[in-house]
PDB file of C-alpha atoms in Angstrom:
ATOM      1  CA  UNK A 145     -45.677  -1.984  57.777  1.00 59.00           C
ATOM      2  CA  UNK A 146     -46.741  -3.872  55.035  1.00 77.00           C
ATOM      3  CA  UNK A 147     -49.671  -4.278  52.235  1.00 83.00           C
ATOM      4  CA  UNK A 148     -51.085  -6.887  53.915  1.00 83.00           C
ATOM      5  CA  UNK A 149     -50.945  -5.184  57.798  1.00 79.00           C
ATOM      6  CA  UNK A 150     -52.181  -1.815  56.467  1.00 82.00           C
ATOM      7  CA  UNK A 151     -55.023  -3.495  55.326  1.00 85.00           C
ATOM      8  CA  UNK A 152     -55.570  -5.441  58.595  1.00 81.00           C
ATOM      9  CA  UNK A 153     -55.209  -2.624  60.489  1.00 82.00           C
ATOM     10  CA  UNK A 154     -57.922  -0.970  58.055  1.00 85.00           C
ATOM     11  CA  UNK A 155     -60.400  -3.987  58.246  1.00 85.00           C
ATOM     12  CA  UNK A 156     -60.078  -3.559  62.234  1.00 79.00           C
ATOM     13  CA  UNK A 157     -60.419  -0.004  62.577  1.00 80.00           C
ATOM     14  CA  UNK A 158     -63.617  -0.105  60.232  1.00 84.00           C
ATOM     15  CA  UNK A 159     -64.870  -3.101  62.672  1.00 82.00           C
ATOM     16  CA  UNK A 160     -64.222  -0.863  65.835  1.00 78.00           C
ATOM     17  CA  UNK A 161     -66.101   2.050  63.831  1.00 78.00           C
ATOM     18  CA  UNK A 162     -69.092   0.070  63.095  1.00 83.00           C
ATOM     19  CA  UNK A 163     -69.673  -1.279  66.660  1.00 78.00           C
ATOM     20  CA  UNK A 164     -69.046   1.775  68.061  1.00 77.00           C
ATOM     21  CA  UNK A 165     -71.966   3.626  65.400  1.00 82.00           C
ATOM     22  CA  UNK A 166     -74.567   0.751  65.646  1.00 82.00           C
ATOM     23  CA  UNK A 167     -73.733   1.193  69.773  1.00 78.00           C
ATOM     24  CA  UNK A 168     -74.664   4.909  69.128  1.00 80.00           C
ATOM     25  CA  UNK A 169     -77.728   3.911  66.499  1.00 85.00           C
ATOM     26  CA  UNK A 170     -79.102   1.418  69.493  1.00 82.00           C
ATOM     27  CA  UNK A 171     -78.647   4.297  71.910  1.00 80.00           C
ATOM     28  CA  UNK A 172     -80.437   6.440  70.140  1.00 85.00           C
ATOM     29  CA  UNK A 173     -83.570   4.168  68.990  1.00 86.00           C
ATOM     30  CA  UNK A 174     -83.428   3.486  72.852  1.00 83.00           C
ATOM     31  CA  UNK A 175     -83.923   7.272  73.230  1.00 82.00           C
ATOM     32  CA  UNK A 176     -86.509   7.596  70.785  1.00 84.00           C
ATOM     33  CA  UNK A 177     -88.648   4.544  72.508  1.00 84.00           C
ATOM     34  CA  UNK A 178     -88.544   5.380  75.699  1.00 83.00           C
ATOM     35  CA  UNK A 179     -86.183   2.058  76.591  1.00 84.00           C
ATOM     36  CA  UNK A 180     -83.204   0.277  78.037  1.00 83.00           C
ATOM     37  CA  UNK A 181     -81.292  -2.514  76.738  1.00 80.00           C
ATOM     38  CA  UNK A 182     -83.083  -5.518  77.970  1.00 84.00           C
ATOM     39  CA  UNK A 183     -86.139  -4.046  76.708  1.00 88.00           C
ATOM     40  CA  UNK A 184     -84.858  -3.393  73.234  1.00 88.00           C
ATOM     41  CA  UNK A 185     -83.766  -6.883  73.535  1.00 88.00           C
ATOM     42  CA  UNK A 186     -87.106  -8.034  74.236  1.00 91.00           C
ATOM     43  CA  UNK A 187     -88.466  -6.282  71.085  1.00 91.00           C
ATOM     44  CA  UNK A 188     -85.891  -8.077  68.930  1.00 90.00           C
ATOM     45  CA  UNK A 189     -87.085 -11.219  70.572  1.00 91.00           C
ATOM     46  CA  UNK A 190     -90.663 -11.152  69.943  1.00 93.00           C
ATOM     47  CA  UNK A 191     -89.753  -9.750  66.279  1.00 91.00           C
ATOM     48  CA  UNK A 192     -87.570 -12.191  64.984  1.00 89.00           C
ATOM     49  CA  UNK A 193     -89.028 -15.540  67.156  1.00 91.00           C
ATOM     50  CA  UNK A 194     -92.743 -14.571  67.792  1.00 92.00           C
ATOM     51  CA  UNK A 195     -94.566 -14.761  70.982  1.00 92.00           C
ATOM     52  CA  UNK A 196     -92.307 -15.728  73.780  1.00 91.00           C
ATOM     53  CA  UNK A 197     -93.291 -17.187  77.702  1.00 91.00           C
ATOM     54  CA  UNK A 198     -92.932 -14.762  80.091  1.00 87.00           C
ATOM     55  CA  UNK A 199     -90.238 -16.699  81.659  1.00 86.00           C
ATOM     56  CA  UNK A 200     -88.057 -16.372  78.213  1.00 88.00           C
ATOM     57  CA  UNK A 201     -88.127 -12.765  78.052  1.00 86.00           C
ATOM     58  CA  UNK A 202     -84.019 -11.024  78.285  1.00 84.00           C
ATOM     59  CA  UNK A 203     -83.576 -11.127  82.128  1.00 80.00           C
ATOM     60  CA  UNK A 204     -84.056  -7.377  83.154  1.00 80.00           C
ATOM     61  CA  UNK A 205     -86.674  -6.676  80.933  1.00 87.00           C
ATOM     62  CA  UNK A 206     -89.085  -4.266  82.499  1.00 88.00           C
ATOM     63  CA  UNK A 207     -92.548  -5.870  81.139  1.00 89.00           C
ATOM     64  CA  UNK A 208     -94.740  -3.355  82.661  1.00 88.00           C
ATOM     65  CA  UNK A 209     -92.358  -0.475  81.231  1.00 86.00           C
ATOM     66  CA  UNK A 210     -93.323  -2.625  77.833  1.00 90.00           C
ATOM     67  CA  UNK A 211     -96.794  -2.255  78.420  1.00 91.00           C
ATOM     68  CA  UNK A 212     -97.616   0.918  79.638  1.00 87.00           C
ATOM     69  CA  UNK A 213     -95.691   2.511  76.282  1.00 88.00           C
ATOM     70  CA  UNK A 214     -98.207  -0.339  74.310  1.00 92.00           C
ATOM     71  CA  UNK A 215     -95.442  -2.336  72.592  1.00 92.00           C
ATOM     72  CA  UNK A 216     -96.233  -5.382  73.925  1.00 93.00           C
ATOM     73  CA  UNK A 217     -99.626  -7.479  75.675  1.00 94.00           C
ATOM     74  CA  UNK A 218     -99.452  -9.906  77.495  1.00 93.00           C
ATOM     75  CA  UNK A 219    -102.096 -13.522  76.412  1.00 92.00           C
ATOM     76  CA  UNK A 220    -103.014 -16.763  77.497  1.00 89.00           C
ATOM     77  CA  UNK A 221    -100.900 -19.577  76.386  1.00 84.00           C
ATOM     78  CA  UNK A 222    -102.136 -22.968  77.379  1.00 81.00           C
ATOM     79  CA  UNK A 223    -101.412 -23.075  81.559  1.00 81.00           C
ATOM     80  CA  UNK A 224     -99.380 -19.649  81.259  1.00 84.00           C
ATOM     81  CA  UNK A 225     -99.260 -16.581  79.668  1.00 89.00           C
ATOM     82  CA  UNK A 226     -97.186 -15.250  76.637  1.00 93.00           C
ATOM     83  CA  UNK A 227     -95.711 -11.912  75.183  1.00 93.00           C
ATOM     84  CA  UNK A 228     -96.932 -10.580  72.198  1.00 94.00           C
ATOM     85  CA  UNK A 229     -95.791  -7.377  69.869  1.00 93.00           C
ATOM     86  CA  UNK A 230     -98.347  -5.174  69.533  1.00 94.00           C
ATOM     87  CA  UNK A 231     -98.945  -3.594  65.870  1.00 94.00           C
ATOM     88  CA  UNK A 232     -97.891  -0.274  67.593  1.00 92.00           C
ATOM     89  CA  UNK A 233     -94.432  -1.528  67.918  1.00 91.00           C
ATOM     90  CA  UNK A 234     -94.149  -3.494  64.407  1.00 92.00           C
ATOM     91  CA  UNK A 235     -95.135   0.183  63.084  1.00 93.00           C
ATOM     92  CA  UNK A 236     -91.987   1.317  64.768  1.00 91.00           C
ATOM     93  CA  UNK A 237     -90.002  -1.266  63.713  1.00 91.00           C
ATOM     94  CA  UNK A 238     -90.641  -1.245  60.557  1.00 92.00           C
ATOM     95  CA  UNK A 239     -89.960   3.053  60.403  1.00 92.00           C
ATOM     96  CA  UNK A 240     -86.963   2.279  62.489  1.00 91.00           C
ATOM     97  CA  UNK A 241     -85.022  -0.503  61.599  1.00 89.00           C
ATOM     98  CA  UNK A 242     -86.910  -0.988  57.963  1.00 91.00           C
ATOM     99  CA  UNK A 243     -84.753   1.306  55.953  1.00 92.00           C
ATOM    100  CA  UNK A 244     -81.598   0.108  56.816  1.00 89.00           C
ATOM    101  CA  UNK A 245     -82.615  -3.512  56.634  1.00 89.00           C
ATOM    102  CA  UNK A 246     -83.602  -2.514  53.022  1.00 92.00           C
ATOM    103  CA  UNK A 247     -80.098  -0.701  51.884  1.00 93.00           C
ATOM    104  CA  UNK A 248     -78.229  -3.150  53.604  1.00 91.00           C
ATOM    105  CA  UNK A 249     -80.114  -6.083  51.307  1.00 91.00           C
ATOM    106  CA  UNK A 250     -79.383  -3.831  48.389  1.00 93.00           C
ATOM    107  CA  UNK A 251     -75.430  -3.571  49.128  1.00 92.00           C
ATOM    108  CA  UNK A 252     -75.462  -7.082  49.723  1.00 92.00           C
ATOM    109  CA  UNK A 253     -77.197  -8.586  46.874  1.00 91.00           C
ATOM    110  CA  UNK A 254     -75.005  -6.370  44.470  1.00 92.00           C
ATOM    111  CA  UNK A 255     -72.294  -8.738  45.497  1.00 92.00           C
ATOM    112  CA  UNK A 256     -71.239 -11.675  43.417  1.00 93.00           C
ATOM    113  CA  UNK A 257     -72.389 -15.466  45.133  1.00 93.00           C
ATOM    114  CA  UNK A 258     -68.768 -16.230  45.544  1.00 93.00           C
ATOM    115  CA  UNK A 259     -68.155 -12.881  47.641  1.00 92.00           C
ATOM    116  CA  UNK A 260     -71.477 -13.579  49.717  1.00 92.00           C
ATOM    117  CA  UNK A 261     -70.471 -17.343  50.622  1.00 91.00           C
ATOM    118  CA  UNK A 262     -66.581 -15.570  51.409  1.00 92.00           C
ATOM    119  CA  UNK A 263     -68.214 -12.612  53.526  1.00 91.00           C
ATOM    120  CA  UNK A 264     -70.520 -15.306  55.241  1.00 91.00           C
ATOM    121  CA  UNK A 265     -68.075 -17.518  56.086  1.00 91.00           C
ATOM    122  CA  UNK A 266     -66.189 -14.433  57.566  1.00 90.00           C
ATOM    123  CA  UNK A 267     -68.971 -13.389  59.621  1.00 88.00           C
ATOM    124  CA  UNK A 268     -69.459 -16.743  61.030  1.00 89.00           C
ATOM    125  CA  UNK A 269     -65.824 -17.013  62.075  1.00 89.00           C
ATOM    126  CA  UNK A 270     -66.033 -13.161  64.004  1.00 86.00           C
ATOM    127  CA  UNK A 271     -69.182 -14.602  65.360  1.00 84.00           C
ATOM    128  CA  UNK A 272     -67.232 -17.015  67.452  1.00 85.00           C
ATOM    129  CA  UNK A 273     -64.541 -14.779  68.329  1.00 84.00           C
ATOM    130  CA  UNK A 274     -66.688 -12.642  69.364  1.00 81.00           C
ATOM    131  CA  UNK A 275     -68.542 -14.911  72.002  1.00 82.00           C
ATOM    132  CA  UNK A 276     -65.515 -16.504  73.051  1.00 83.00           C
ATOM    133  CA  UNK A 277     -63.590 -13.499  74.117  1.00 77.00           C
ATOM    134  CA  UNK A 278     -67.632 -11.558  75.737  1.00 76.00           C
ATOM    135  CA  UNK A 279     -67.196 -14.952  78.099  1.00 77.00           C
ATOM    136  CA  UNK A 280     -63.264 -14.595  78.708  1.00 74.00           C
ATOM    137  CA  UNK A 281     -64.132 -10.427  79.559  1.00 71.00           C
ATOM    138  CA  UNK A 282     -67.124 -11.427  81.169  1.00 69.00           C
ATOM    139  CA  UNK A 283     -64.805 -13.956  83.746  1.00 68.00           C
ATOM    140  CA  UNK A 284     -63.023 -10.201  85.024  1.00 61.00           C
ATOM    141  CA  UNK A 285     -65.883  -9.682  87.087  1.00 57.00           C
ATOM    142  CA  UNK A 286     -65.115 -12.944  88.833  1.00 57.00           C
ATOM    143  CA  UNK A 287     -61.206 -13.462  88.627  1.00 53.00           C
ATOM    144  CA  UNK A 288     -59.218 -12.759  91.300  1.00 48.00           C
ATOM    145  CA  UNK A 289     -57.986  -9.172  92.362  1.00 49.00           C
ATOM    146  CA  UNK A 290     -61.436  -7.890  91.024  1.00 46.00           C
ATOM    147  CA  UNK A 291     -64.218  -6.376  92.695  1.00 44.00           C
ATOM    148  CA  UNK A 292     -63.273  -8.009  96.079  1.00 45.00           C
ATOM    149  CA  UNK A 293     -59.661  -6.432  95.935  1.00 45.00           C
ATOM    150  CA  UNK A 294     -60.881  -2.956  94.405  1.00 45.00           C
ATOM    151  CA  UNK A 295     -62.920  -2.545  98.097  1.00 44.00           C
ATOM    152  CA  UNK A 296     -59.125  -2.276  99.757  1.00 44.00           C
ATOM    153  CA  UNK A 297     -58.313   0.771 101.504  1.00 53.00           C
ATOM    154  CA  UNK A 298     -57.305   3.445  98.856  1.00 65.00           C
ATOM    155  CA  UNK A 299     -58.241   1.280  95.834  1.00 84.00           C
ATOM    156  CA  UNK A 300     -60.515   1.854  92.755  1.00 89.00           C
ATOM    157  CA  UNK A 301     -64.048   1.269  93.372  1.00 86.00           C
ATOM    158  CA  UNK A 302     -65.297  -2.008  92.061  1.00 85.00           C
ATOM    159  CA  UNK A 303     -66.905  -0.082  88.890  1.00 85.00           C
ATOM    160  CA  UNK A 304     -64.031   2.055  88.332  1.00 88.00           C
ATOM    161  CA  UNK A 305     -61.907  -1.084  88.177  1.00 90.00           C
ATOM    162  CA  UNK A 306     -64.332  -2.604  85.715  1.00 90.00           C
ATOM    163  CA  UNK A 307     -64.087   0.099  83.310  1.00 90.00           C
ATOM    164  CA  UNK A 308     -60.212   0.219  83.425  1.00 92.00           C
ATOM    165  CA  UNK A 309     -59.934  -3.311  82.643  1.00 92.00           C
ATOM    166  CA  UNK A 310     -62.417  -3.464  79.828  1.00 91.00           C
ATOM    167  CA  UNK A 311     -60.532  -0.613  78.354  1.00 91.00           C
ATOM    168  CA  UNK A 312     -57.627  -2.484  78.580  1.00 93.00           C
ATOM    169  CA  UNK A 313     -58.879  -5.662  77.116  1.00 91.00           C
ATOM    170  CA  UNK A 314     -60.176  -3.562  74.239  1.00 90.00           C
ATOM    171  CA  UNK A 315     -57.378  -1.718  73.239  1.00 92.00           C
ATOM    172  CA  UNK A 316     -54.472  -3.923  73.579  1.00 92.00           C
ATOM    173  CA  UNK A 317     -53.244  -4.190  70.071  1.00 91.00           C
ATOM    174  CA  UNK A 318     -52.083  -0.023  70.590  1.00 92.00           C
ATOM    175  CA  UNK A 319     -50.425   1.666  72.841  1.00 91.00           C
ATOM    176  CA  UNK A 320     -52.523   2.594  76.235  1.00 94.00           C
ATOM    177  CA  UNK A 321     -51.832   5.742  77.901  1.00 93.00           C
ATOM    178  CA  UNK A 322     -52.409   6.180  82.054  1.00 94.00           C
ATOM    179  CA  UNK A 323     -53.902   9.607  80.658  1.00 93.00           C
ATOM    180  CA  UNK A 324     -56.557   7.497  79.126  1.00 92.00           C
ATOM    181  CA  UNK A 325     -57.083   4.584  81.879  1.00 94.00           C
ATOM    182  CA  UNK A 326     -57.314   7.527  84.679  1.00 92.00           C
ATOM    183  CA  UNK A 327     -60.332   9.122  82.468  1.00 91.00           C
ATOM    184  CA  UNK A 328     -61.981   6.110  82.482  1.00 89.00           C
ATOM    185  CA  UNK A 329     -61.775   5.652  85.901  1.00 89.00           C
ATOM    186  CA  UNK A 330     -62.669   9.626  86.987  1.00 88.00           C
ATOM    187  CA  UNK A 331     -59.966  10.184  88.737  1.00 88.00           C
ATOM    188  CA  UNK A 332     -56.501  12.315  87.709  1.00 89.00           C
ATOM    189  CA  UNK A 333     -53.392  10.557  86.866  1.00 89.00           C
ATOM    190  CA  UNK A 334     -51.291  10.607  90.340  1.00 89.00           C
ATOM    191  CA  UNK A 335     -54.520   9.389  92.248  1.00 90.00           C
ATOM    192  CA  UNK A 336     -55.673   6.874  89.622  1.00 91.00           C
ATOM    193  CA  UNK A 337     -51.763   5.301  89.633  1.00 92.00           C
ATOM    194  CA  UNK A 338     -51.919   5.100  93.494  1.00 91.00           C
ATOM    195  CA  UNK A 339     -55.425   3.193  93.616  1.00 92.00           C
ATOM    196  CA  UNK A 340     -54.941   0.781  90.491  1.00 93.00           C
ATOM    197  CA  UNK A 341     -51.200  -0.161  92.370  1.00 91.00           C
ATOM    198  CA  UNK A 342     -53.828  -0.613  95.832  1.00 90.00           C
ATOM    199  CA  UNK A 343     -56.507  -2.560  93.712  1.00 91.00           C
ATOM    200  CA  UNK A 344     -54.155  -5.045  91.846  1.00 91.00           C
ATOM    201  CA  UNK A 345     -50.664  -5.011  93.796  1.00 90.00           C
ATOM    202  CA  UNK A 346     -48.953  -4.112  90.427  1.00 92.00           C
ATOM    203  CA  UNK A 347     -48.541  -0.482  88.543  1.00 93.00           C
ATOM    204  CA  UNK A 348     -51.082   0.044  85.188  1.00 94.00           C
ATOM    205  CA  UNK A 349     -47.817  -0.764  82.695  1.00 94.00           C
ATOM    206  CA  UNK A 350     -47.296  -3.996  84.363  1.00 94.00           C
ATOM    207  CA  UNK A 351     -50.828  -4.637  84.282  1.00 95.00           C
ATOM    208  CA  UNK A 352     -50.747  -4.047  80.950  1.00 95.00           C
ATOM    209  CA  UNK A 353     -47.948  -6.325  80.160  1.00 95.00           C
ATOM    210  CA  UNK A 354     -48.975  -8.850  81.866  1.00 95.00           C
ATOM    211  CA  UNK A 355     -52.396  -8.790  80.431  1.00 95.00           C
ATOM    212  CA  UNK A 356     -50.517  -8.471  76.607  1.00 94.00           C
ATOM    213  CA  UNK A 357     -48.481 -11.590  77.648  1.00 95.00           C
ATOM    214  CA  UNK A 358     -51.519 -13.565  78.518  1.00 94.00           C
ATOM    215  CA  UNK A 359     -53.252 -12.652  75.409  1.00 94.00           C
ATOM    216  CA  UNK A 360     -49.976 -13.702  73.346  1.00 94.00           C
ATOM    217  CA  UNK A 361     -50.269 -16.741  75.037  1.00 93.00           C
ATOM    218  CA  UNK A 362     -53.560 -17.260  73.759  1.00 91.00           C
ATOM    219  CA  UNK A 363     -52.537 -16.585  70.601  1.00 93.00           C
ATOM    220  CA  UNK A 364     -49.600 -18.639  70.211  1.00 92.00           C
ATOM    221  CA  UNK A 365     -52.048 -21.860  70.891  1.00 89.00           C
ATOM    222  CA  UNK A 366     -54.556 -21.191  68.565  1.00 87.00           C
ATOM    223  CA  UNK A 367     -53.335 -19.337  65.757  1.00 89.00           C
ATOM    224  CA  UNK A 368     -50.313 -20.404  63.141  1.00 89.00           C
ATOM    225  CA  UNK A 369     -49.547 -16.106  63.008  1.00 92.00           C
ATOM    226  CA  UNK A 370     -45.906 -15.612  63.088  1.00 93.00           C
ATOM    227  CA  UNK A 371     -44.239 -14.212  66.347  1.00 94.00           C
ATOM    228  CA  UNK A 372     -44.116 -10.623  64.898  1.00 93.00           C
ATOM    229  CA  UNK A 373     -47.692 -10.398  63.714  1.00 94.00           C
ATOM    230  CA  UNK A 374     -48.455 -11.478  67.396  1.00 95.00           C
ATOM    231  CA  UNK A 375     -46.174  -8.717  68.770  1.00 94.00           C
ATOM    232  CA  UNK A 376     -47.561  -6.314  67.020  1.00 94.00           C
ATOM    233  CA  UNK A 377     -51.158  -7.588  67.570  1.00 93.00           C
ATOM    234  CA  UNK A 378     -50.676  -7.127  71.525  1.00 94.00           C
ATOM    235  CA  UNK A 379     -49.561  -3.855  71.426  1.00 94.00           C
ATOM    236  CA  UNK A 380     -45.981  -4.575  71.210  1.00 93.00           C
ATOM    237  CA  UNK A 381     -43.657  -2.376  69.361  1.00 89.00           C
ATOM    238  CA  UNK A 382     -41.424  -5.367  67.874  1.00 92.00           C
ATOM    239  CA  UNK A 383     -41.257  -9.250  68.184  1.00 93.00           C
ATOM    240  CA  UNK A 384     -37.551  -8.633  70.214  1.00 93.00           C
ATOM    241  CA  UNK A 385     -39.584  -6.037  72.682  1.00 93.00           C
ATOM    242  CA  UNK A 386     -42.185  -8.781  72.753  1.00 94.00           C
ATOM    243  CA  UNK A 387     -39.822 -11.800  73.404  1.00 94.00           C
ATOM    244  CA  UNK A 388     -37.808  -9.096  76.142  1.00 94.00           C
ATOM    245  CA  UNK A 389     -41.181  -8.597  78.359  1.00 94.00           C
ATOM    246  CA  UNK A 390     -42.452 -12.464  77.576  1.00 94.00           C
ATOM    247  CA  UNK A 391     -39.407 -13.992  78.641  1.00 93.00           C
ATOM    248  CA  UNK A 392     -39.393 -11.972  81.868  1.00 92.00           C
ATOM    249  CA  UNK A 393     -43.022 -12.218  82.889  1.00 92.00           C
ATOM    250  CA  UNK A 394     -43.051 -16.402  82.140  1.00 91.00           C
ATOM    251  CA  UNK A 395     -39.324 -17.337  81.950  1.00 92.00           C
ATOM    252  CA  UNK A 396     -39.618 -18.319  78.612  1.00 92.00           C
ATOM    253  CA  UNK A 397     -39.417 -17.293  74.831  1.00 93.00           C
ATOM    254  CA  UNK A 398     -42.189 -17.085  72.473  1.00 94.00           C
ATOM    255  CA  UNK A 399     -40.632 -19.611  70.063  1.00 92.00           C
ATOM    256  CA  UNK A 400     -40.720 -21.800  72.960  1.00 92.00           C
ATOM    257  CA  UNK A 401     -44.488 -21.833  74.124  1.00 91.00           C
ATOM    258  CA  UNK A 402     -44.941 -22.285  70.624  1.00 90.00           C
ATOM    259  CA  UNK A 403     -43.310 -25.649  70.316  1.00 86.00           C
ATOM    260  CA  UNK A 404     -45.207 -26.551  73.392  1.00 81.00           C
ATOM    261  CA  UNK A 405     -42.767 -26.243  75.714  1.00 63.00           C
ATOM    262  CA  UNK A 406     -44.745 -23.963  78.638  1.00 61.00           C
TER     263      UNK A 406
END
């Protein structure tokens, strides 16, 4: 492993720390307010874009719940009515959120221009990544040999399944234990193997594969990163293990796909 990898691999384990802490800080504030996520999504809405139409609140939100704990009242606007943020909630807001809004502006501005257009530019970038693979994830709950296959005799519930392939989608730059997938799914190892094999008609490792293979796939469309940074980006343990398990699962090399030839 080089330099330039061992940093990589740094940058992305800080990434996975930091959405795993803010998930943690939004759990918490969610604790501390009395509310769920659509309702904390609601709060951010009427902070950062001002009185919003009922009809544009975060679908779930619980406007009563809102209400009742007096962070938000509801006014007449025009023909309809509008939400509004009630001083009560700016208060906690600002006790909340304020602080680290402040030290984050203070690590920022330290920075030199140059850095902040670099680190902007960066941020934009993971932006779209980020929404493009939430929608690709968010497809599992319709693709085939989901939920509707998961309700077979002796296969993982539909939620179960969810979980388990999330996981999977998550974590496939490393290697994935069955230890770890049958956690996730609440069940032990033997009966977990048994009702993933029901549930998708192929064992977790193939799963696995298959799901690394599509993801190189992906890769080797849109990105000019060499065949080994790809294996070792999904999961693979060289680029001749990856090229073994590719050519078998599409008929095909790598090196091929890549010159457009599948």
């Amino acid at each position: 492993m080089g330099p330039r990898h061992a940093l990589l691999e740094q940058i992305g384990a800080d990434i996975a720390h930091f959405q795993e802490a803010s998930a943690l800080f939004d759990a918490t504030v969610g604790e501390v307010l009395a509310l769920g996520r659509a309702e904390m999504a609601c709060l951010a809405q009427l902070h950062f874009g001002g009185p919003s139409p009922l009809s544009a609140v975060p679908r779930g939100t619980d406007v009563e719940r809102l209400e009742l704990a007096g962070y938000v009242r509801r006014e007449a606007a025009g023909s309809g009515r509008r939400l509004v943020l009630t001083e009560h909630a700016r208060e906690w807001i600002e006790t909340i959120w304020g602080p680290l809004r402040e030290e984050g502006f203070q690590l920022m501005a330290a920075l030199p221009e140059a850095d902040l257009k670099v680190l902007a530019g960066v941020l934009s970038a993971v932006r779209g990544v980020q929404d493009r693979h939430a929608s690709r994830v968010a497809r599992l709950l319709q693709a085939p040999g989901g939920a509707g296959a998961a309700r077979r005799r002796g296969g993982l519930s539909a939620a179960a399944l969810h979980r388990v392939r999330l996981f999977i989608e998550a974590h496939l730059a490393r290697r994935i234990r069955v230890e770890e997938l049958a956690r996730h799914s609440g069940l032990s190892v033997f009966y977990f193997t048994r009702a993933f094999r029901q549930s998708m008609a192929m064992t977790p490792h193939a799963y696995v594969q298959q799901r690394r293979v599509e993801r190189a796939r992906e890769l080797l469309s849109r990105t000019h990163h060499s065949l080994g940074e790809i294996a070792l980006e999904v999961g693979f343990s060289s680029q001749s293990h990856f090229t073994t398990v590719f050519r078998r699962l599409t008929g095909l090399t790598p090196a091929v796909v890549r010159r457009g030839g599948g």
